[in-house]
mmCIF file of C-alpha atoms in Angstrom:
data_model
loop_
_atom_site.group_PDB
_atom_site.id
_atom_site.type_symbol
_atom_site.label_atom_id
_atom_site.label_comp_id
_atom_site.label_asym_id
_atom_site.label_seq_id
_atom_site.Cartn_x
_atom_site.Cartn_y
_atom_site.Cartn_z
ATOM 1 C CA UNK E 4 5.785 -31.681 1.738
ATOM 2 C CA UNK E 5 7.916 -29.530 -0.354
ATOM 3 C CA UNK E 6 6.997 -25.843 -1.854
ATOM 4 C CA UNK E 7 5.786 -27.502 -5.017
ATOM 5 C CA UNK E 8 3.535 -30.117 -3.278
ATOM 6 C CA UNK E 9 2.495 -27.462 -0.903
ATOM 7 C CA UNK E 10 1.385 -24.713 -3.553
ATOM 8 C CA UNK E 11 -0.258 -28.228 -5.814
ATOM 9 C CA UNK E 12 -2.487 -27.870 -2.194
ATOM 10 C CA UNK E 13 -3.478 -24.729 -2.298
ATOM 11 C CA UNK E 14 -4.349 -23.989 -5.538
ATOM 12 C CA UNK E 15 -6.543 -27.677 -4.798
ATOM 13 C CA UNK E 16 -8.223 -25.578 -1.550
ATOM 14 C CA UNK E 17 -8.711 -22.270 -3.222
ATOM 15 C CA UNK E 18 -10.457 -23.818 -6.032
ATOM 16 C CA UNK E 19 -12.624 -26.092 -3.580
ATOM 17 C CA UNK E 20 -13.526 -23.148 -1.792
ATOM 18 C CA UNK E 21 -14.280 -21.696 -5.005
ATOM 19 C CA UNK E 22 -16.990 -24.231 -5.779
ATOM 20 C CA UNK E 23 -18.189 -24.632 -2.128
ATOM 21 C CA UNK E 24 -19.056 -20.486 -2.415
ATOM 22 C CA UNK E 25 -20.171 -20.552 -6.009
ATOM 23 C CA UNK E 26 -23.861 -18.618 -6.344
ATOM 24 C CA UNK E 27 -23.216 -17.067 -3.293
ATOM 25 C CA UNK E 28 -25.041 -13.351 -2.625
ATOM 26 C CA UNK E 29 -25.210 -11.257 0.174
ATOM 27 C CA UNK E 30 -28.668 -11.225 1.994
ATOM 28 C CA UNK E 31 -31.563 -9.642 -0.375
ATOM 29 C CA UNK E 32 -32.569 -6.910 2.123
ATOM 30 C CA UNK E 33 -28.618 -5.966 3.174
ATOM 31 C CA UNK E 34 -28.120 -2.062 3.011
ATOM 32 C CA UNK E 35 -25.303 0.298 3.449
ATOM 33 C CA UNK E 36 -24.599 3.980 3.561
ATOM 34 C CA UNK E 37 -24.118 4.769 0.100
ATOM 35 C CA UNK E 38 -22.538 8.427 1.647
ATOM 36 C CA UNK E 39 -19.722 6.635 3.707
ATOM 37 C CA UNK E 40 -19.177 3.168 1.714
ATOM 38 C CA UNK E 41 -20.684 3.284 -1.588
ATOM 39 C CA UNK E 42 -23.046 3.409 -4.268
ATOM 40 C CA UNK E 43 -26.606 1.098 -4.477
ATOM 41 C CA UNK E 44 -25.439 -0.146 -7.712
ATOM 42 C CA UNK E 45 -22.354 -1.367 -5.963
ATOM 43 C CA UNK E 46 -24.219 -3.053 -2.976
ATOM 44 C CA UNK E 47 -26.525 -4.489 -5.910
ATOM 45 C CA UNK E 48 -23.450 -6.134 -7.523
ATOM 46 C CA UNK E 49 -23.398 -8.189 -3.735
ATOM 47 C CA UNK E 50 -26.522 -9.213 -4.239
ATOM 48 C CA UNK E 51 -25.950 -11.124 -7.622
ATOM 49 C CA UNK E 52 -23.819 -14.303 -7.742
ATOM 50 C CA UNK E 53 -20.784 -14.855 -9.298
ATOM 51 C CA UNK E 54 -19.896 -11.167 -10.269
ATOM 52 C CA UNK E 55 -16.161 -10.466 -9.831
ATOM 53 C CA UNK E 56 -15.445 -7.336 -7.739
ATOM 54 C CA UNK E 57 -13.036 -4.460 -8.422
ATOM 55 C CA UNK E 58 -10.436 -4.490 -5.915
ATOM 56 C CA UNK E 59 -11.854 -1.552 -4.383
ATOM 57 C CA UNK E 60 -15.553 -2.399 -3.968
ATOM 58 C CA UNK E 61 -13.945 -6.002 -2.531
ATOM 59 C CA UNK E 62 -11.947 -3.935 -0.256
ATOM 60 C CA UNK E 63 -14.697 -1.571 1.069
ATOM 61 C CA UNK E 64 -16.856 -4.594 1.545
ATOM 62 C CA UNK E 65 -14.408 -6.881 3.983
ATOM 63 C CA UNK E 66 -13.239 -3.886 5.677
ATOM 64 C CA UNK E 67 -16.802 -2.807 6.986
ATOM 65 C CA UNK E 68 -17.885 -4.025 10.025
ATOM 66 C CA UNK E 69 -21.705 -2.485 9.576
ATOM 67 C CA UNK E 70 -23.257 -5.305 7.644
ATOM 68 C CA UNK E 71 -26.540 -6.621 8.859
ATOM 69 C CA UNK E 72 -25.638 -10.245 7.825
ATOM 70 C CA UNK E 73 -21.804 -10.740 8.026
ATOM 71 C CA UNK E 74 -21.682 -14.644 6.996
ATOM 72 C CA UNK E 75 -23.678 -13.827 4.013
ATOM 73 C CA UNK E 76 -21.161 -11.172 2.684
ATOM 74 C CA UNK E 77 -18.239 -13.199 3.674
ATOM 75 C CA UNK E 78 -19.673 -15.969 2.060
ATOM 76 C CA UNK E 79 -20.258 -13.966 -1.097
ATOM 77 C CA UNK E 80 -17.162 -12.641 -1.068
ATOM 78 C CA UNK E 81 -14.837 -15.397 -0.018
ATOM 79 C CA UNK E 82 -13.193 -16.746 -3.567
ATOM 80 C CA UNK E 83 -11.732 -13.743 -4.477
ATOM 81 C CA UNK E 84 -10.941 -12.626 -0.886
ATOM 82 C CA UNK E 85 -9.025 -15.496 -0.376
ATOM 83 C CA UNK E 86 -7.150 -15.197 -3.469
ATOM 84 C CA UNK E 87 -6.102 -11.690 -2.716
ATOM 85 C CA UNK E 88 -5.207 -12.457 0.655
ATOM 86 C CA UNK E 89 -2.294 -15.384 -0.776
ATOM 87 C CA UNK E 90 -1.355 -12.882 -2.980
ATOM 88 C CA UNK E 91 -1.016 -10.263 -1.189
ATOM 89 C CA UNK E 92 -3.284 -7.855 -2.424
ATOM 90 C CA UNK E 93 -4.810 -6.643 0.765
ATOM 91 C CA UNK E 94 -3.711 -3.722 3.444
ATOM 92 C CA UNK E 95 -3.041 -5.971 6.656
ATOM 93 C CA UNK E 96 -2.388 -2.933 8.492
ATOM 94 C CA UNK E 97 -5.706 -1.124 7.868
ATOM 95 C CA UNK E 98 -7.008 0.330 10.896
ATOM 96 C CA UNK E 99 -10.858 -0.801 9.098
ATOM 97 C CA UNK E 100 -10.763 -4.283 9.829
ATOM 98 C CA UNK E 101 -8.344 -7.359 10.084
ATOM 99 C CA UNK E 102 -9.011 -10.090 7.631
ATOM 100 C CA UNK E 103 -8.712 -13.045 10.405
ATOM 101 C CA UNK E 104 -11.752 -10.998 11.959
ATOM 102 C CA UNK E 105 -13.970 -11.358 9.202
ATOM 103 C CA UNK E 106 -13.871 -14.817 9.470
ATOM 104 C CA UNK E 107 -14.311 -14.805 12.426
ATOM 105 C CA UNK E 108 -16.992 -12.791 12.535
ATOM 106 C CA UNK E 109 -18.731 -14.461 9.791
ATOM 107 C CA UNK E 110 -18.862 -17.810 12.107
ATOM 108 C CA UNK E 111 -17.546 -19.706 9.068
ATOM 109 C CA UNK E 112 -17.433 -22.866 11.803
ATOM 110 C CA UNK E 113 -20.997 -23.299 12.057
ATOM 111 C CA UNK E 114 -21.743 -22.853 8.278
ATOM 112 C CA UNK E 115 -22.790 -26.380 6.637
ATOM 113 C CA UNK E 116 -19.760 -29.289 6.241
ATOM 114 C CA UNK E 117 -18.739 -28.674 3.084
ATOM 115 C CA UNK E 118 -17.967 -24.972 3.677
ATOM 116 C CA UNK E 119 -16.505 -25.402 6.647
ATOM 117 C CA UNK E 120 -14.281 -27.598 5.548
ATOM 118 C CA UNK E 121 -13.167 -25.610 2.359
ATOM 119 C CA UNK E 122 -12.197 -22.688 4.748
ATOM 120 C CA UNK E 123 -10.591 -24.830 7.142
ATOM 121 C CA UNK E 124 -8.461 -26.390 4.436
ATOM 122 C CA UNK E 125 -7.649 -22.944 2.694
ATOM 123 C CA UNK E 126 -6.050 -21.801 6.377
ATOM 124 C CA UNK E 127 -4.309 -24.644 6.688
ATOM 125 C CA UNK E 128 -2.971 -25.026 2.952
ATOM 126 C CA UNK E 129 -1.922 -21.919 2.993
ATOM 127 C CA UNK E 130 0.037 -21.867 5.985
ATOM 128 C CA UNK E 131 1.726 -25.017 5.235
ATOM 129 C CA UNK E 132 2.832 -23.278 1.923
ATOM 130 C CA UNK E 133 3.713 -19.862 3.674
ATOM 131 C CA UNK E 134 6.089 -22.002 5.387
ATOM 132 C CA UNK E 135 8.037 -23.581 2.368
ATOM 133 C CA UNK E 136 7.993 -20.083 0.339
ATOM 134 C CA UNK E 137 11.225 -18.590 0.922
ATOM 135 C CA UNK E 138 9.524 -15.534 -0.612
ATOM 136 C CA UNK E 139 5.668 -15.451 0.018
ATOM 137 C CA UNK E 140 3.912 -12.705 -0.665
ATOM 138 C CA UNK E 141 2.911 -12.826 2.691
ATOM 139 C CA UNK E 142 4.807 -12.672 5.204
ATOM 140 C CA UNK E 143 4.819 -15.742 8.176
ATOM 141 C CA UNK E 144 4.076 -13.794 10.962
ATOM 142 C CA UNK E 145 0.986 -11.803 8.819
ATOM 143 C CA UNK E 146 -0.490 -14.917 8.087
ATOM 144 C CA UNK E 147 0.012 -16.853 11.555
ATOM 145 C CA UNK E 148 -1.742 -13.523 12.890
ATOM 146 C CA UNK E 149 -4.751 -14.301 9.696
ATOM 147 C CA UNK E 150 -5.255 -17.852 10.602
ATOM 148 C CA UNK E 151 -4.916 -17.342 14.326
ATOM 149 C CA UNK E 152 -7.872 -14.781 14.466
ATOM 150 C CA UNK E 153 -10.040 -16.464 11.640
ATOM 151 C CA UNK E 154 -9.565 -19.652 13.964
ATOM 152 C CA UNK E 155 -9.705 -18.400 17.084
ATOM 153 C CA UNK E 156 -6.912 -20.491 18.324
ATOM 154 C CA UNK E 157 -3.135 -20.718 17.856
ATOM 155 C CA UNK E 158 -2.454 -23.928 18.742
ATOM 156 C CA UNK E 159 -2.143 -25.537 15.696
ATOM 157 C CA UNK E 160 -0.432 -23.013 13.380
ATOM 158 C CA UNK E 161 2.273 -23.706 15.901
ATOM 159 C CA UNK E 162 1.849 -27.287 15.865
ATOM 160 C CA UNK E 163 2.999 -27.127 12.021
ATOM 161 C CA UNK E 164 5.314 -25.200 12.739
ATOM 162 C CA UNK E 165 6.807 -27.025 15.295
ATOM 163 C CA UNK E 166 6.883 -29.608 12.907
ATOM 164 C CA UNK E 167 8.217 -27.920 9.897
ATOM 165 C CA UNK E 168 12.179 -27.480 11.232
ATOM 166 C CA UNK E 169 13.504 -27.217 7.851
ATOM 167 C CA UNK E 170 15.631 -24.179 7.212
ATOM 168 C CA UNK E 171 12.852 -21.970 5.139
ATOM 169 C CA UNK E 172 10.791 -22.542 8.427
ATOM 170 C CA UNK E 173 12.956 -21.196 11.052
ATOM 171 C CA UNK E 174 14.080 -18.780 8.679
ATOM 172 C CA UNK E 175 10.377 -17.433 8.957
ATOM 173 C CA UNK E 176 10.520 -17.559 12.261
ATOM 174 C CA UNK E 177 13.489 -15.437 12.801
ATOM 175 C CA UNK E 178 12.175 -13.048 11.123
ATOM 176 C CA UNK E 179 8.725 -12.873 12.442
ATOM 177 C CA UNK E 180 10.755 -13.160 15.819
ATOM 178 C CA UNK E 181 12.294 -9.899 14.672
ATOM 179 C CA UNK E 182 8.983 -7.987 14.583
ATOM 180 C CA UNK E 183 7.172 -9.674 17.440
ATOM 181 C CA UNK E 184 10.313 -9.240 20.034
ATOM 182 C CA UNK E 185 9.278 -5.690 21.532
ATOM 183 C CA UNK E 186 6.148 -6.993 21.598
ATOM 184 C CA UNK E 187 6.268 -9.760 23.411
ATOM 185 C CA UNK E 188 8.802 -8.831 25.989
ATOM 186 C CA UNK E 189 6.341 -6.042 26.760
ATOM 187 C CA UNK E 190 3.746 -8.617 27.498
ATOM 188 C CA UNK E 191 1.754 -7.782 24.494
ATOM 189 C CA UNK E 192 0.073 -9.497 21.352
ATOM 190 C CA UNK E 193 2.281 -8.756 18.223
ATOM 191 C CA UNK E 194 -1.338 -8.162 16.031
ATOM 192 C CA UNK E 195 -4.226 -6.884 16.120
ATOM 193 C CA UNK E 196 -7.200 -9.184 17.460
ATOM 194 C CA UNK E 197 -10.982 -8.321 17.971
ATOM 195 C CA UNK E 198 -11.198 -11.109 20.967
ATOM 196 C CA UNK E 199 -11.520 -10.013 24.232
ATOM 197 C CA UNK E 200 -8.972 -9.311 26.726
ATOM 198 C CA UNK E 201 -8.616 -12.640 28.208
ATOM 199 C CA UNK E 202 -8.704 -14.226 25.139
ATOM 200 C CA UNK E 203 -6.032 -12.213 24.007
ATOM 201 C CA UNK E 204 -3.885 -12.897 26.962
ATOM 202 C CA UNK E 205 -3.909 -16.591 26.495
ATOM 203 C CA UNK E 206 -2.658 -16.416 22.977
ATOM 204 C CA UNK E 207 0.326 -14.059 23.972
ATOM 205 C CA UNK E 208 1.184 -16.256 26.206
ATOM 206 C CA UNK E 209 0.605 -19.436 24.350
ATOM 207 C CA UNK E 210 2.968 -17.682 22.057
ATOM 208 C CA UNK E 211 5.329 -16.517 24.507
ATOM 209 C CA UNK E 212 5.640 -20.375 26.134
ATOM 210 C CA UNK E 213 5.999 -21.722 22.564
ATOM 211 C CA UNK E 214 8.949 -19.458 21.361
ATOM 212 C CA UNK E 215 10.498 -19.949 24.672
ATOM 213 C CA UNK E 216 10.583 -23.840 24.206
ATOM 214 C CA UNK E 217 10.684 -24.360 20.071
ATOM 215 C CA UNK E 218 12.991 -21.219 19.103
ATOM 216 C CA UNK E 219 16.447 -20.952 20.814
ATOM 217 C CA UNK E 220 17.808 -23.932 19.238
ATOM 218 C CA UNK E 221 16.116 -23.636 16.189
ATOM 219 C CA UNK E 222 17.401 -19.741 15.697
ATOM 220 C CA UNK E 223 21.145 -21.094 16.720
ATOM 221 C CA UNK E 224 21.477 -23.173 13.945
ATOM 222 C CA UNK E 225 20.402 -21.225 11.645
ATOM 223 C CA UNK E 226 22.887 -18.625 12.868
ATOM 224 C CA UNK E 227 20.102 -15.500 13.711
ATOM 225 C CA UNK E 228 21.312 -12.569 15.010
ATOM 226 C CA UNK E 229 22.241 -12.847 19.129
ATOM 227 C CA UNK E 230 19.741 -9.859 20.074
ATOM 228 C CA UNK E 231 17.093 -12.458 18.715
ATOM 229 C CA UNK E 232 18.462 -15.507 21.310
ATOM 230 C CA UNK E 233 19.181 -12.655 24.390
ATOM 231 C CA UNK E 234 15.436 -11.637 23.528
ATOM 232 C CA UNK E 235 14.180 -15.456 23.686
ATOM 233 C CA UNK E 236 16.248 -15.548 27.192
ATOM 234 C CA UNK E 237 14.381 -12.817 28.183
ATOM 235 C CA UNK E 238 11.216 -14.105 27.674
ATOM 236 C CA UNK E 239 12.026 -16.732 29.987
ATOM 237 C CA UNK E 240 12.617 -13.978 32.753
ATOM 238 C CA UNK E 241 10.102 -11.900 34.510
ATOM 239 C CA UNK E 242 9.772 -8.566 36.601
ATOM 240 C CA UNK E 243 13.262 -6.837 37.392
ATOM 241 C CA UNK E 244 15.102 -9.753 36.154
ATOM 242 C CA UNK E 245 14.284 -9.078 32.582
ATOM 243 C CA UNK E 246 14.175 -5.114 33.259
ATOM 244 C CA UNK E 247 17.697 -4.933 34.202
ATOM 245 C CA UNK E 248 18.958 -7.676 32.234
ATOM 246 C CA UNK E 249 21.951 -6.048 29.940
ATOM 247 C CA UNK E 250 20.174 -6.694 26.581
ATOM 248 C CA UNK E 251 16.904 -5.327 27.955
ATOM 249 C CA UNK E 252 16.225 -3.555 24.682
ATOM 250 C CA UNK E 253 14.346 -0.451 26.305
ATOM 251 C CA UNK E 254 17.163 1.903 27.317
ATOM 252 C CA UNK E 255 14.635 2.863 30.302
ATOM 253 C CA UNK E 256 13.674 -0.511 33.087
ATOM 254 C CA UNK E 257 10.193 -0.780 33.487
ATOM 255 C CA UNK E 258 7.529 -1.794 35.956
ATOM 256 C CA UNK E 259 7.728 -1.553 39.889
ATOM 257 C CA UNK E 260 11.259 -1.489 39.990
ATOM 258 C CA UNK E 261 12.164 1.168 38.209
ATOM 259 C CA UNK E 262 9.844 4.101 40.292
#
């Protein structure tokens, strides 16, 4: 698919979802601090369907993590969240929340077929167009990280993008590359995630074993900078033999070796 045929797609799955979340309301006897996130008349405006939301009452709301019934205000929510999250509208960085955790948090896989699959479709639309935008407003790596945690897996974001080897692609990948590669060669995540450890780990290294195998090649012919493919070699090396590597990146070797 091309970047037109890709955006025709999601504008299709926002607008589904729009219909699968229509009359939606937050749960009758939901309540909030009205000193620390805002007013009754504001929590009110939750409770009645198909009231649009300033951008700061829909920020407040996905951001807290208080809310007696989380599916119900995600659900509620979830046209116009969606909408500002493909255009780029929300703070990724907040330290209040992660968007990919209020999916997840709302359990939007065990909601009823139809919603399910409207969510479902909007992730995957929208990564499929992320990847043909030379310019999204988001950028790949932000919404691998979105999709990932509203998932709960990886695995097939980087199926698609496995398959996606066009230039635009690998172009995103370079760059996300770019910001994940201290990261990752200090064994860490490159976002934030509300799983536990273990489920943590597995991604990182799901990641790690993917970049490893689908990247060098990929980043060669589109030319990326060599401190990208020395950092994908890396990966590939463990303990002192990445420490002491010469384009080890830290100017200090860490780990065992280096006390």
């Amino acid at each position: 698919m091309n970047m037109d045929e890709t955006r025709v797609r999601l504008d299709d799955a926002l607008s589904t979802l729009a219909e699968a979340f229509q009359g939606m309301t937050a749960h009758p006897d939901e309540s909030q601090c009205d000193c620390h996130w805002g007013s009754a008349e504001e929590l009110a405006l939750l409770k009645t369907a198909n009231v649009q939301l300033e951008a700061d009452l829909l920020n407040r709301t996905w951001q807290a993590t208080d809310w007696r019934d989380r599916a119900a205000i995600l659900r509620r929510i979830l046209p116009q969240f969606t909408r500002a999250l493909v255009g780029g509208c929300l703070d990724l960085t907040s330290p209040l929340g992660h968007p990919g955790a209020v999916f997840a948090a709302g359990e939007w896989q065990q909601w009823p077929a139809r919603q399910s699959r409207a969510v479902w479709e909007f992730l995957h639309a929208w990564w499929a167009h992320t990847l043909n935008d030379a310019h999204p407003a988001v950028p790949a790596d932000d919404v691998l990280a979105v999709c990932t945690e509203a998932a709960g897996t990886l695995t097939p974001w980087l199926s698609v993008w496995e398959q996606q080897s066009h230039p635009t692609a690998t172009e995103h990948l370079a760059e996300s590359l770019d910001g994940w590669e201290y990261d990752l060669l200090m064994d860490v995540l490159p976002w934030r995630t509300d799983r536990d450890e273990e489920g943590a780990e597995e991604t990182r290294v799901e990641l790690t074993t993917w970049t490893i195998s689908h990247a060098p090649a990929r980043l060669r012919a589109q030319h990326a900078p060599e401190h990208l493919l020395h950092a994908v070699r890396l990966l590939g090396l463990t303990g002192p033999d990445r420490w002491y590597d010469p384009h080890w990146p830290v100017p200090t070797p860490l780990g065992p070796a280096a006390e």
